[in-house]
Short mmCIF file of C-alpha atoms in Angstrom, two decimals:
data_model
loop_
_atom_site.label_atom_id
_atom_site.label_comp_id
_atom_site.label_asym_id
_atom_site.label_seq_id
_atom_site.Cartn_x
_atom_site.Cartn_y
_atom_site.Cartn_z
CA UNK A 1 10.62 293.27 75.29
CA UNK A 2 8.66 292.83 72.15
CA UNK A 3 7.59 289.92 70.95
CA UNK A 4 7.80 290.71 67.08
CA UNK A 5 6.48 288.96 64.02
CA UNK A 6 3.46 286.72 64.05
CA UNK A 7 5.46 284.25 61.72
CA UNK A 8 8.16 284.42 64.86
CA UNK A 9 7.59 280.58 65.09
CA UNK A 10 9.83 279.90 61.84
CA UNK A 11 12.61 281.96 62.80
CA UNK A 12 12.65 281.12 66.78
CA UNK A 13 14.10 278.22 68.95
CA UNK A 14 11.75 276.73 71.36
CA UNK A 15 12.85 274.97 74.36
CA UNK A 16 10.89 272.00 75.83
CA UNK A 17 10.41 272.23 79.78
CA UNK A 18 9.15 268.99 81.46
CA UNK A 19 7.79 270.69 84.12
CA UNK A 20 8.20 268.68 87.34
CA UNK A 21 11.96 268.23 86.72
CA UNK A 22 12.83 271.67 86.15
CA UNK A 23 12.42 274.10 89.26
CA UNK A 24 10.77 273.44 92.29
CA UNK A 25 10.21 276.45 94.25
CA UNK A 26 8.37 275.01 97.57
CA UNK A 27 10.36 271.66 98.40
CA UNK A 28 7.91 269.22 97.63
CA UNK A 29 10.27 267.82 95.22
CA UNK A 30 8.28 268.47 91.75
CA UNK A 31 9.16 271.47 89.62
CA UNK A 32 6.20 273.68 89.63
CA UNK A 33 5.34 277.31 88.06
CA UNK A 34 7.04 279.47 90.43
CA UNK A 35 10.26 277.45 90.21
CA UNK A 36 10.05 278.15 86.28
CA UNK A 37 9.50 281.60 86.86
CA UNK A 38 12.49 281.93 89.19
CA UNK A 39 14.82 280.54 86.12
CA UNK A 40 13.43 282.42 83.29
CA UNK A 41 16.68 284.69 83.43
CA UNK A 42 18.75 281.51 82.28
CA UNK A 43 16.10 281.31 79.12
CA UNK A 44 16.08 284.80 77.84
CA UNK A 45 15.77 288.46 78.49
CA UNK A 46 19.53 289.43 80.24
CA UNK A 47 22.89 289.78 78.09
CA UNK A 48 23.98 286.48 79.65
CA UNK A 49 20.68 284.61 78.88
CA UNK A 50 20.71 281.41 76.69
CA UNK A 51 18.58 283.27 74.51
CA UNK A 52 15.63 280.94 73.32
CA UNK A 53 12.40 282.26 72.08
CA UNK A 54 9.34 280.28 73.20
CA UNK A 55 9.22 277.35 75.88
CA UNK A 56 6.64 274.79 75.63
CA UNK A 57 5.31 273.25 78.87
CA UNK A 58 4.53 269.60 79.36
CA UNK A 59 1.03 269.60 80.69
CA UNK A 60 0.41 271.25 84.04
CA UNK A 61 -3.43 270.34 84.13
CA UNK A 62 -4.74 268.43 87.35
CA UNK A 63 -4.27 264.62 87.14
CA UNK A 64 -4.10 261.23 88.62
CA UNK A 65 -0.87 261.07 87.23
CA UNK A 66 -0.87 257.58 85.71
CA UNK A 67 1.01 258.88 82.73
CA UNK A 68 2.95 261.86 84.60
CA UNK A 69 0.21 264.32 83.17
CA UNK A 70 -1.14 262.96 79.87
CA UNK A 71 -4.00 262.04 81.56
CA UNK A 72 -6.07 264.95 82.33
CA UNK A 73 -8.72 265.32 84.74
CA UNK A 74 -9.49 269.08 83.72
CA UNK A 75 -8.34 271.25 81.01
CA UNK A 76 -9.43 274.48 81.96
CA UNK A 77 -7.00 274.65 85.54
CA UNK A 78 -3.91 274.38 86.63
CA UNK A 79 -2.61 271.33 89.12
CA UNK A 80 -2.43 272.37 92.71
CA UNK A 81 0.99 270.43 92.65
CA UNK A 82 1.96 272.87 90.17
CA UNK A 83 0.75 275.98 91.27
CA UNK A 84 -2.61 277.99 90.41
CA UNK A 85 -3.97 280.10 87.71
CA UNK A 86 -2.74 282.79 89.38
CA UNK A 87 0.69 281.74 89.21
CA UNK A 88 0.06 280.67 85.35
CA UNK A 89 -0.67 284.08 84.33
CA UNK A 90 2.29 285.65 86.17
CA UNK A 91 4.22 283.18 84.29
CA UNK A 92 2.70 284.51 80.93
CA UNK A 93 3.74 288.20 82.16
CA UNK A 94 7.19 287.31 82.99
CA UNK A 95 8.07 285.33 80.28
CA UNK A 96 6.42 287.92 77.35
CA UNK A 97 8.46 290.75 79.39
CA UNK A 98 11.68 288.63 78.68
CA UNK A 99 10.65 288.08 75.00
CA UNK A 100 9.85 284.52 75.58
CA UNK A 101 6.45 283.06 74.35
CA UNK A 102 4.69 280.04 76.02
CA UNK A 103 3.12 277.19 74.17
CA UNK A 104 1.23 274.73 76.32
CA UNK A 105 1.08 270.43 75.99
CA UNK A 106 -2.61 269.83 74.67
CA UNK A 107 -3.51 266.12 75.47
CA UNK A 108 -6.66 265.94 73.27
CA UNK A 109 -6.60 262.19 72.32
CA UNK A 110 -7.72 261.11 75.73
CA UNK A 111 -8.64 262.22 78.78
CA UNK A 112 -7.98 260.32 82.45
CA UNK A 113 -10.75 257.95 83.58
CA UNK A 114 -10.96 260.08 86.61
CA UNK A 115 -12.42 263.13 84.27
CA UNK A 116 -16.18 264.40 85.15
CA UNK A 117 -16.73 263.68 80.95
CA UNK A 118 -15.45 260.01 81.29
CA UNK A 119 -17.06 259.32 84.91
CA UNK A 120 -20.69 260.35 83.61
CA UNK A 121 -20.11 258.79 80.50
CA UNK A 122 -19.56 255.33 82.12
CA UNK A 123 -22.17 255.38 84.27
CA UNK A 124 -24.98 254.56 81.96
CA UNK A 125 -25.84 254.23 78.37
CA UNK A 126 -28.56 256.66 78.60
CA UNK A 127 -26.64 259.84 80.10
CA UNK A 128 -25.91 262.89 77.74
CA UNK A 129 -22.44 261.87 77.61
CA UNK A 130 -22.50 258.68 76.96
CA UNK A 131 -20.79 258.47 73.54
CA UNK A 132 -18.19 261.24 74.32
CA UNK A 133 -16.04 257.95 74.52
CA UNK A 134 -15.09 255.06 72.15
CA UNK A 135 -17.71 252.29 73.79
CA UNK A 136 -18.45 248.98 72.24
CA UNK A 137 -20.19 246.19 72.70
CA UNK A 138 -18.18 242.60 72.59
CA UNK A 139 -17.88 240.22 70.35
CA UNK A 140 -19.27 236.78 70.91
CA UNK A 141 -16.84 233.87 71.82
CA UNK A 142 -16.93 230.48 72.34
CA UNK A 143 -15.10 230.99 75.78
CA UNK A 144 -17.38 234.02 76.46
CA UNK A 145 -17.13 237.81 75.34
CA UNK A 146 -14.11 239.41 73.22
CA UNK A 147 -12.72 242.51 72.57
CA UNK A 148 -14.45 244.30 69.84
CA UNK A 149 -11.62 243.89 67.32
CA UNK A 150 -7.87 243.26 67.93
CA UNK A 151 -6.26 246.94 68.80
CA UNK A 152 -3.41 247.00 70.67
CA UNK A 153 -2.40 249.46 73.48
CA UNK A 154 0.98 251.26 73.02
CA UNK A 155 1.92 250.34 76.60
CA UNK A 156 1.19 246.47 76.08
CA UNK A 157 -2.16 244.53 75.81
CA UNK A 158 -5.08 244.93 74.62
CA UNK A 159 -6.35 248.44 74.03
CA UNK A 160 -9.72 247.15 75.51
CA UNK A 161 -11.11 247.39 78.87
CA UNK A 162 -14.50 246.13 80.20
CA UNK A 163 -16.56 248.23 82.00
CA UNK A 164 -19.01 246.20 84.38
CA UNK A 165 -21.36 249.34 84.91
CA UNK A 166 -22.42 249.75 81.23
CA UNK A 167 -21.14 246.16 80.14
CA UNK A 168 -19.57 247.47 77.16
CA UNK A 169 -15.73 247.88 76.19
CA UNK A 170 -13.91 251.41 75.96
CA UNK A 171 -11.29 251.85 73.97
CA UNK A 172 -7.67 252.94 75.21
CA UNK A 173 -4.84 253.32 73.24
CA UNK A 174 -2.52 253.72 76.10
CA UNK A 175 -3.27 252.83 79.77
CA UNK A 176 -6.85 251.61 80.69
CA UNK A 177 -6.61 254.48 82.91
CA UNK A 178 -6.69 256.85 79.46
CA UNK A 179 -9.95 256.11 77.77
CA UNK A 180 -9.94 258.06 74.06
CA UNK A 181 -12.41 260.67 73.16
CA UNK A 182 -14.74 260.17 70.58
CA UNK A 183 -13.86 262.74 67.84
CA UNK A 184 -16.82 261.73 65.97
CA UNK A 185 -18.94 263.51 68.31
CA UNK A 186 -19.14 266.85 67.65
CA UNK A 187 -20.07 267.70 71.19
CA UNK A 188 -16.66 266.53 72.45
CA UNK A 189 -14.75 268.51 69.45
CA UNK A 190 -16.53 271.67 70.77
CA UNK A 191 -15.80 271.14 74.24
CA UNK A 192 -11.93 270.47 73.57
CA UNK A 193 -11.84 273.78 71.09
CA UNK A 194 -13.73 275.36 73.95
CA UNK A 195 -10.59 274.70 76.06
CA UNK A 196 -7.80 275.52 74.04
CA UNK A 197 -9.75 278.93 73.63
CA UNK A 198 -9.62 279.35 76.95
CA UNK A 199 -6.12 279.13 77.49
CA UNK A 200 -5.38 281.44 74.12
CA UNK A 201 -7.56 284.03 76.01
CA UNK A 202 -5.22 283.93 79.11
CA UNK A 203 -2.59 284.74 76.71
CA UNK A 204 -0.86 281.45 75.50
CA UNK A 205 0.99 281.63 72.54
CA UNK A 206 0.69 278.21 70.56
CA UNK A 207 0.12 274.75 71.65
CA UNK A 208 2.03 271.15 70.89
CA UNK A 209 -0.55 268.68 69.99
CA UNK A 210 0.05 264.90 71.86
CA UNK A 211 -0.50 261.90 69.48
CA UNK A 212 -3.16 263.98 67.23
CA UNK A 213 -3.34 261.39 64.35
CA UNK A 214 -5.04 259.15 66.78
CA UNK A 215 -8.01 261.57 67.66
CA UNK A 216 -10.10 259.35 64.79
CA UNK A 217 -10.57 255.86 64.87
CA UNK A 218 -12.25 253.91 62.28
CA UNK A 219 -16.07 254.48 62.95
CA UNK A 220 -16.48 250.43 61.98
CA UNK A 221 -13.97 249.60 64.54
CA UNK A 222 -12.38 246.83 61.87
CA UNK A 223 -9.24 245.44 63.26
CA UNK A 224 -5.82 246.16 61.94
CA UNK A 225 -3.98 243.76 59.69
CA UNK A 226 -1.20 241.95 61.08
CA UNK A 227 2.34 242.30 60.27
CA UNK A 228 5.86 241.15 62.55
CA UNK A 229 6.74 242.97 65.19
CA UNK A 230 8.27 242.45 68.79
CA UNK A 231 5.71 243.64 70.81
CA UNK A 232 1.86 243.15 70.48
CA UNK A 233 1.41 246.95 69.36
CA UNK A 234 4.34 246.21 66.92
CA UNK A 235 2.69 243.13 65.49
CA UNK A 236 -0.12 245.15 63.61
CA UNK A 237 -0.06 247.44 60.89
CA UNK A 238 -2.11 250.53 62.03
CA UNK A 239 -4.40 251.02 59.43
CA UNK A 240 -7.78 251.30 61.48
CA UNK A 241 -6.56 253.28 64.76
CA UNK A 242 -4.69 256.17 63.44
CA UNK A 243 -4.61 258.63 60.58
CA UNK A 244 -8.30 258.39 59.50
CA UNK A 245 -9.69 260.99 56.81
CA UNK A 246 -11.45 262.50 59.37
CA UNK A 247 -8.20 264.25 60.35
CA UNK A 248 -7.59 267.03 58.03
CA UNK A 249 -11.31 268.82 58.52
CA UNK A 250 -10.51 268.64 62.22
CA UNK A 251 -7.04 270.27 62.08
CA UNK A 252 -8.82 272.76 59.78
CA UNK A 253 -10.76 273.64 62.63
CA UNK A 254 -8.23 273.61 65.29
CA UNK A 255 -6.25 276.01 62.48
CA UNK A 256 -8.95 278.84 62.26
CA UNK A 257 -9.08 278.88 66.01
CA UNK A 258 -5.44 279.72 66.12
CA UNK A 259 -5.52 282.19 63.33
CA UNK A 260 -8.11 283.91 64.85
CA UNK A 261 -5.62 284.71 67.35
CA UNK A 262 -2.48 286.24 65.59
CA UNK A 263 0.91 284.87 66.25
CA UNK A 264 -0.40 281.44 67.53
CA UNK A 265 1.36 278.56 66.56
CA UNK A 266 0.97 274.96 66.77
CA UNK A 267 3.31 271.91 66.68
CA UNK A 268 1.84 268.18 66.24
CA UNK A 269 3.51 264.80 67.63
CA UNK A 270 2.71 262.15 65.22
CA UNK A 271 2.39 258.71 66.50
CA UNK A 272 5.02 256.79 64.47
CA UNK A 273 8.19 258.05 62.55
CA UNK A 274 7.04 258.22 58.69
CA UNK A 275 8.39 262.07 57.45
CA UNK A 276 5.69 262.20 54.33
CA UNK A 277 2.95 261.24 56.68
CA UNK A 278 4.24 264.22 59.25
CA UNK A 279 4.83 266.56 56.20
CA UNK A 280 1.09 265.99 55.15
CA UNK A 281 -0.25 267.05 57.77
CA UNK A 282 1.64 270.18 57.65
CA UNK A 283 0.89 273.44 56.10
CA UNK A 284 -2.19 275.78 55.22
CA UNK A 285 -5.37 274.64 57.07
CA UNK A 286 -3.75 272.34 58.90
CA UNK A 287 -0.47 272.55 61.71
CA UNK A 288 2.06 274.99 61.53
CA UNK A 289 4.56 272.23 61.97
CA UNK A 290 4.84 268.60 62.50
CA UNK A 291 7.86 266.89 64.55
CA UNK A 292 9.83 264.72 62.47
CA UNK A 293 11.40 262.12 65.01
CA UNK A 294 14.05 260.64 62.53
CA UNK A 295 16.64 262.17 64.51
CA UNK A 296 15.28 260.90 67.92
CA UNK A 297 16.17 257.29 66.68
CA UNK A 298 18.95 257.55 64.36
CA UNK A 299 22.59 256.66 64.71
CA UNK A 300 25.51 259.17 64.64
CA UNK A 301 26.01 258.93 61.08
CA UNK A 302 26.32 261.70 58.89
CA UNK A 303 24.54 260.11 55.90
CA UNK A 304 21.74 259.21 57.98
CA UNK A 305 21.24 262.84 59.17
CA UNK A 306 21.53 264.37 55.36
CA UNK A 307 19.13 261.66 53.88
CA UNK A 308 16.27 262.29 56.70
CA UNK A 309 16.93 266.14 56.18
CA UNK A 310 16.56 265.09 52.39
CA UNK A 311 13.61 263.25 52.97
CA UNK A 312 11.59 266.00 55.05
CA UNK A 313 12.54 268.87 52.68
CA UNK A 314 11.17 266.77 49.54
CA UNK A 315 7.76 265.87 51.54
CA UNK A 316 7.14 269.39 52.81
CA UNK A 317 4.68 271.16 50.75
CA UNK A 318 5.73 274.94 50.02
CA UNK A 319 3.24 276.38 52.68
CA UNK A 320 4.67 273.57 55.12
CA UNK A 321 7.47 274.61 57.73
CA UNK A 322 10.14 271.94 59.08
CA UNK A 323 11.16 271.64 62.76
CA UNK A 324 14.08 269.29 64.63
CA UNK A 325 14.28 267.77 67.51
CA UNK A 326 17.07 265.63 69.11
CA UNK A 327 15.62 264.62 72.41
CA UNK A 328 12.29 264.89 74.31
CA UNK A 329 10.67 263.47 77.14
CA UNK A 330 10.09 260.20 75.72
CA UNK A 331 12.77 258.83 74.15
CA UNK A 332 16.83 258.31 75.47
CA UNK A 333 18.76 261.97 75.54
CA UNK A 334 20.91 262.42 72.42
CA UNK A 335 24.11 262.80 74.64
CA UNK A 336 23.74 259.19 75.69
CA UNK A 337 22.92 257.88 72.36
CA UNK A 338 25.50 259.49 70.53
CA UNK A 339 28.21 260.81 72.96
CA UNK A 340 30.22 257.77 74.10
CA UNK A 341 34.08 259.12 75.54
CA UNK A 342 33.36 262.27 73.58
CA UNK A 343 30.08 263.22 75.04
CA UNK A 344 30.84 266.84 75.27
CA UNK A 345 32.28 267.19 72.07
CA UNK A 346 29.46 265.15 70.11
CA UNK A 347 26.68 267.17 72.30
CA UNK A 348 28.39 270.47 70.36
CA UNK A 349 28.18 268.93 67.08
CA UNK A 350 24.75 267.97 67.29
CA UNK A 351 23.72 271.11 68.77
CA UNK A 352 25.46 272.64 65.35
CA UNK A 353 23.39 270.45 63.35
CA UNK A 354 20.11 271.17 64.83
CA UNK A 355 20.41 275.12 65.24
CA UNK A 356 21.54 275.19 61.45
CA UNK A 357 18.93 273.24 59.61
CA UNK A 358 15.82 274.90 57.55
CA UNK A 359 13.75 274.79 60.42
CA UNK A 360 12.43 275.53 63.93
CA UNK A 361 14.98 274.07 66.37
CA UNK A 362 12.99 272.39 69.92
CA UNK A 363 15.51 272.17 72.57
CA UNK A 364 14.87 269.81 75.55
CA UNK A 365 15.90 271.25 78.85
CA UNK A 366 19.41 270.19 79.95
CA UNK A 367 20.78 269.54 76.70
CA UNK A 368 22.48 272.68 76.91
CA UNK A 369 24.71 271.40 79.30
CA UNK A 370 25.22 268.44 78.06
CA UNK A 371 22.91 266.41 80.01
CA UNK A 372 22.72 262.37 79.46
CA UNK A 373 20.43 259.85 80.52
CA UNK A 374 20.16 258.64 84.01
CA UNK A 375 20.04 255.16 84.88
CA UNK A 376 17.73 253.97 87.42
CA UNK A 377 17.19 250.51 89.13
CA UNK A 378 13.65 249.00 88.50
CA UNK A 379 12.76 249.93 92.20
CA UNK A 380 13.10 253.63 91.48
CA UNK A 381 11.17 253.36 87.93
CA UNK A 382 7.94 255.12 87.53
CA UNK A 383 6.92 255.05 83.84
CA UNK A 384 4.70 252.63 83.36
CA UNK A 385 6.14 251.16 80.04
CA UNK A 386 9.52 251.11 81.86
CA UNK A 387 8.03 249.08 84.66
CA UNK A 388 6.03 246.66 82.23
CA UNK A 389 9.42 246.01 79.98
CA UNK A 390 12.41 246.36 82.27
CA UNK A 391 15.34 245.45 81.94
CA UNK A 392 14.36 245.22 78.07
CA UNK A 393 13.03 248.84 77.90
CA UNK A 394 14.04 251.14 81.10
CA UNK A 395 11.22 253.59 80.38
CA UNK A 396 10.95 257.00 79.85
CA UNK A 397 12.45 258.14 83.17
CA UNK A 398 15.87 257.78 82.33
CA UNK A 399 15.39 261.14 80.13
CA UNK A 400 13.05 263.21 82.79
CA UNK A 401 16.01 263.66 85.41
CA UNK A 402 15.83 267.05 87.44
CA UNK A 403 17.58 270.00 85.82
CA UNK A 404 21.24 270.48 87.43
CA UNK A 405 21.17 274.18 88.45
CA UNK A 406 24.14 274.22 90.81
CA UNK A 407 26.81 271.98 92.77
CA UNK A 408 24.93 272.11 95.83
CA UNK A 409 22.42 269.64 97.53
CA UNK A 410 19.98 268.26 94.83
CA UNK A 411 21.35 270.54 92.02
CA UNK A 412 19.43 273.76 93.53
CA UNK A 413 16.33 271.89 91.88
CA UNK A 414 14.66 271.65 95.13
CA UNK A 415 15.35 272.06 98.88
CA UNK A 416 13.29 268.75 99.17
CA UNK A 417 13.73 265.21 98.17
CA UNK A 418 13.24 265.15 94.24
CA UNK A 419 10.81 262.97 92.66
CA UNK A 420 13.55 261.48 90.29
CA UNK A 421 17.43 261.33 91.43
CA UNK A 422 19.36 263.54 89.63
CA UNK A 423 22.10 262.59 87.69
CA UNK A 424 25.54 262.07 89.68
CA UNK A 425 27.47 264.12 87.57
CA UNK A 426 25.51 266.98 88.70
CA UNK A 427 28.29 268.68 90.76
CA UNK A 428 30.67 268.77 87.92
CA UNK A 429 27.81 269.32 85.07
CA UNK A 430 25.70 272.26 86.00
CA UNK A 431 24.40 275.47 84.34
CA UNK A 432 26.26 277.53 87.35
CA UNK A 433 29.79 276.17 86.75
CA UNK A 434 29.25 275.65 82.51
CA UNK A 435 28.24 279.44 82.82
CA UNK A 436 31.76 280.40 83.85
CA UNK A 437 33.56 278.05 81.64
CA UNK A 438 34.43 279.56 78.38
CA UNK A 439 34.68 275.60 76.56
CA UNK A 440 31.51 274.53 77.91
CA UNK A 441 28.52 272.97 76.21
CA UNK A 442 26.52 275.89 77.87
CA UNK A 443 28.82 278.62 76.13
CA UNK A 444 28.91 277.28 73.12
CA UNK A 445 24.97 277.21 73.01
CA UNK A 446 24.82 280.20 73.89
CA UNK A 447 27.15 281.35 71.14
CA UNK A 448 25.21 279.38 68.69
CA UNK A 449 21.85 280.69 69.68
CA UNK A 450 23.40 284.16 69.27
CA UNK A 451 25.03 283.79 65.94
CA UNK A 452 21.62 282.30 64.40
CA UNK A 453 19.54 285.00 65.81
CA UNK A 454 22.13 287.51 64.07
CA UNK A 455 22.56 285.74 60.29
CA UNK A 456 19.40 285.78 58.28
CA UNK A 457 20.75 282.73 56.78
CA UNK A 458 20.85 280.55 59.26
CA UNK A 459 17.11 281.32 60.18
CA UNK A 460 15.21 282.06 56.94
CA UNK A 461 18.01 280.69 54.11
CA UNK A 462 17.54 277.81 51.60
CA UNK A 463 19.38 274.44 52.15
CA UNK A 464 22.24 272.97 49.91
CA UNK A 465 24.12 270.10 50.96
CA UNK A 466 27.55 270.35 49.56
CA UNK A 467 29.48 267.70 51.14
CA UNK A 468 30.70 265.09 48.28
CA UNK A 469 30.78 262.05 50.33
CA UNK A 470 29.39 262.11 53.88
CA UNK A 471 31.18 259.55 55.59
CA UNK A 472 32.94 261.68 58.12
CA UNK A 473 30.86 264.85 58.24
CA UNK A 474 28.63 267.18 56.23
CA UNK A 475 28.93 270.50 54.83
CA UNK A 476 25.96 272.57 53.93
CA UNK A 477 25.12 276.14 52.82
CA UNK A 478 22.29 278.21 54.08
CA UNK A 479 21.56 281.51 51.69
CA UNK A 480 19.15 284.23 52.04
CA UNK A 481 19.69 286.92 49.59
CA UNK A 482 23.29 288.12 49.32
CA UNK A 483 23.89 286.34 52.81
CA UNK A 484 25.25 283.01 53.31
CA UNK A 485 26.78 280.73 55.87
CA UNK A 486 28.61 277.69 55.40
CA UNK A 487 28.13 274.69 58.05
CA UNK A 488 30.77 272.03 58.13
CA UNK A 489 30.84 269.10 60.85
CA UNK A 490 32.89 266.85 61.79
CA UNK A 491 30.88 263.69 63.48
CA UNK A 492 34.60 261.84 64.17
CA UNK A 493 37.49 262.10 67.02
CA UNK A 494 40.32 262.64 64.82
CA UNK A 495 41.07 265.46 61.93
CA UNK A 496 39.52 265.26 59.10
CA UNK A 497 39.20 267.05 55.61
CA UNK A 498 35.82 266.82 54.13
CA UNK A 499 35.66 267.02 50.36
CA UNK A 500 32.96 269.11 48.53
CA UNK A 501 31.24 269.46 45.45
CA UNK A 502 31.31 272.76 44.78
CA UNK A 503 34.24 275.14 44.77
CA UNK A 504 35.09 277.17 47.44
CA UNK A 505 36.89 280.58 47.96
CA UNK A 506 38.80 281.02 51.27
CA UNK A 507 38.60 284.60 50.97
CA UNK A 508 35.00 284.90 50.50
CA UNK A 509 34.51 283.34 53.80
CA UNK A 510 35.08 284.21 57.60
CA UNK A 511 34.88 281.69 60.46
CA UNK A 512 32.14 282.77 62.63
CA UNK A 513 31.90 280.25 65.31
CA UNK A 514 34.05 276.68 66.03
CA UNK A 515 33.26 274.37 68.56
CA UNK A 516 36.94 274.28 69.59
CA UNK A 517 38.66 276.72 71.92
CA UNK A 518 41.43 276.54 69.34
CA UNK A 519 39.97 276.59 65.83
CA UNK A 520 41.23 273.92 63.22
CA UNK A 521 38.83 274.88 60.32
CA UNK A 522 40.18 275.82 57.02
CA UNK A 523 38.69 276.32 54.01
CA UNK A 524 40.16 274.96 50.89
CA UNK A 525 39.52 275.09 47.06
CA UNK A 526 37.34 271.70 47.02
CA UNK A 527 37.15 270.64 50.93
CA UNK A 528 37.22 271.90 54.51
CA UNK A 529 39.77 270.75 57.12
CA UNK A 530 37.80 270.39 60.38
CA UNK A 531 39.86 269.10 63.97
CA UNK A 532 38.39 266.29 65.79
CA UNK A 533 34.49 266.65 66.37
CA UNK A 534 34.91 270.25 65.13
CA UNK A 535 31.43 272.09 64.37
CA UNK A 536 32.32 275.50 62.05
CA UNK A 537 30.34 278.04 60.98
CA UNK A 538 31.88 280.17 58.14
CA UNK A 539 29.94 283.79 57.25
CA UNK A 540 30.35 285.25 53.63
CA UNK A 541 32.01 288.47 53.64
#
């Protein structure tokens, strides 16, 4: 299947796979590359496939797994638990044959403390990699040595750990086992660009960059100003440990590497939720896209969503491109956050929202079947922040349960013991059952994705809100030349009439898709009638 335009990422839909939870081929309880290959037809390549355009894989590099792959010990091979380089090459071939591009997750802010670079760096102050990480002498204090400044770890506690061999502190924004690389060192930057080039030469179509705006720290290691907050990390204004001015030249260097290979793309994970700051990192000589995470923490209110979209659109430059995400491996799944007693109905409305906005949608594995969070006792929690802050914060495991493929043992995910339990709903909430159900969440996702592919207005069109007062729902117009699509979303569990601030002529529109088996959507002159939790998409005649 042809892969098409070099700007595919502006029109495509990207599917986020948490690899260890997707499909296990060898019965060890961990998802792997061969398991993923066996499930590619679910994603694309057949008439009955879901219909996505690309997959983004969570880290599959060797790792001690203190942070489940986000502590990398070798950037240029595959963790044996997930497969081999030959398996990865097969994945690229098989995915491309189905019209699926492949993005890798690059964790370039830090490595594992087991990486050969850090082992050499900590061995002495005279070795060739002595300044590949952020090392600093202690501050003197009345009670002995103190860390170089007041920086806090995002996972709790001080961001500095004393190393007896070097008689210095090293910096880690996350766990002590995740020392931060020194991006001020040009040798470090060359090594990381070389790692990215290694995967590009193997056919990778792009990268997601983990916490990229934390690559640089203030060279003078100045302390952050204080502010009110619940955790130590939240009680600081992060003025000197993220978003340093050296970021822009580094992103330009990374972008030039990608641009040398046509059709490659990038998306960045920003540390924080500031859409203006996120937008500043997207565009020519910067990243192709940067996540705006406001949707991952917003409540189920139309006003909040439309305000977020409006802020995002206003902040983006002409050469930047938006992208949207409702769930990922770090946050509670949106069906749990929003769904309540109407989880499947809300899942469909949320899908219609994210798949019809101007921008690239990112889907998280399992959301196409309405997969909710799994609730775990502390004894089963593996995530480091979850174990530290439970029960106030249950951690990220809740959003990482294995994919439910069928109603059989372990949901068809593994023939062994899964690394995390499946959600107990898997006997009646799984891919196999939902593919056969014309009213299922999966069937609606597939129909939405097909409609999006068919309608240029939904992929490339301008975005214009039409709802007069977004109390119960949203109406917006997408238009591309003579083509137009009208999207109406009812956020409530009762029938609703949504007034518009534009005059509508019913004869000019045809209902193309509704989330209800028996659609209620009807266009009136100055509004649209919708059934309970109905998502309706009209196409211009």
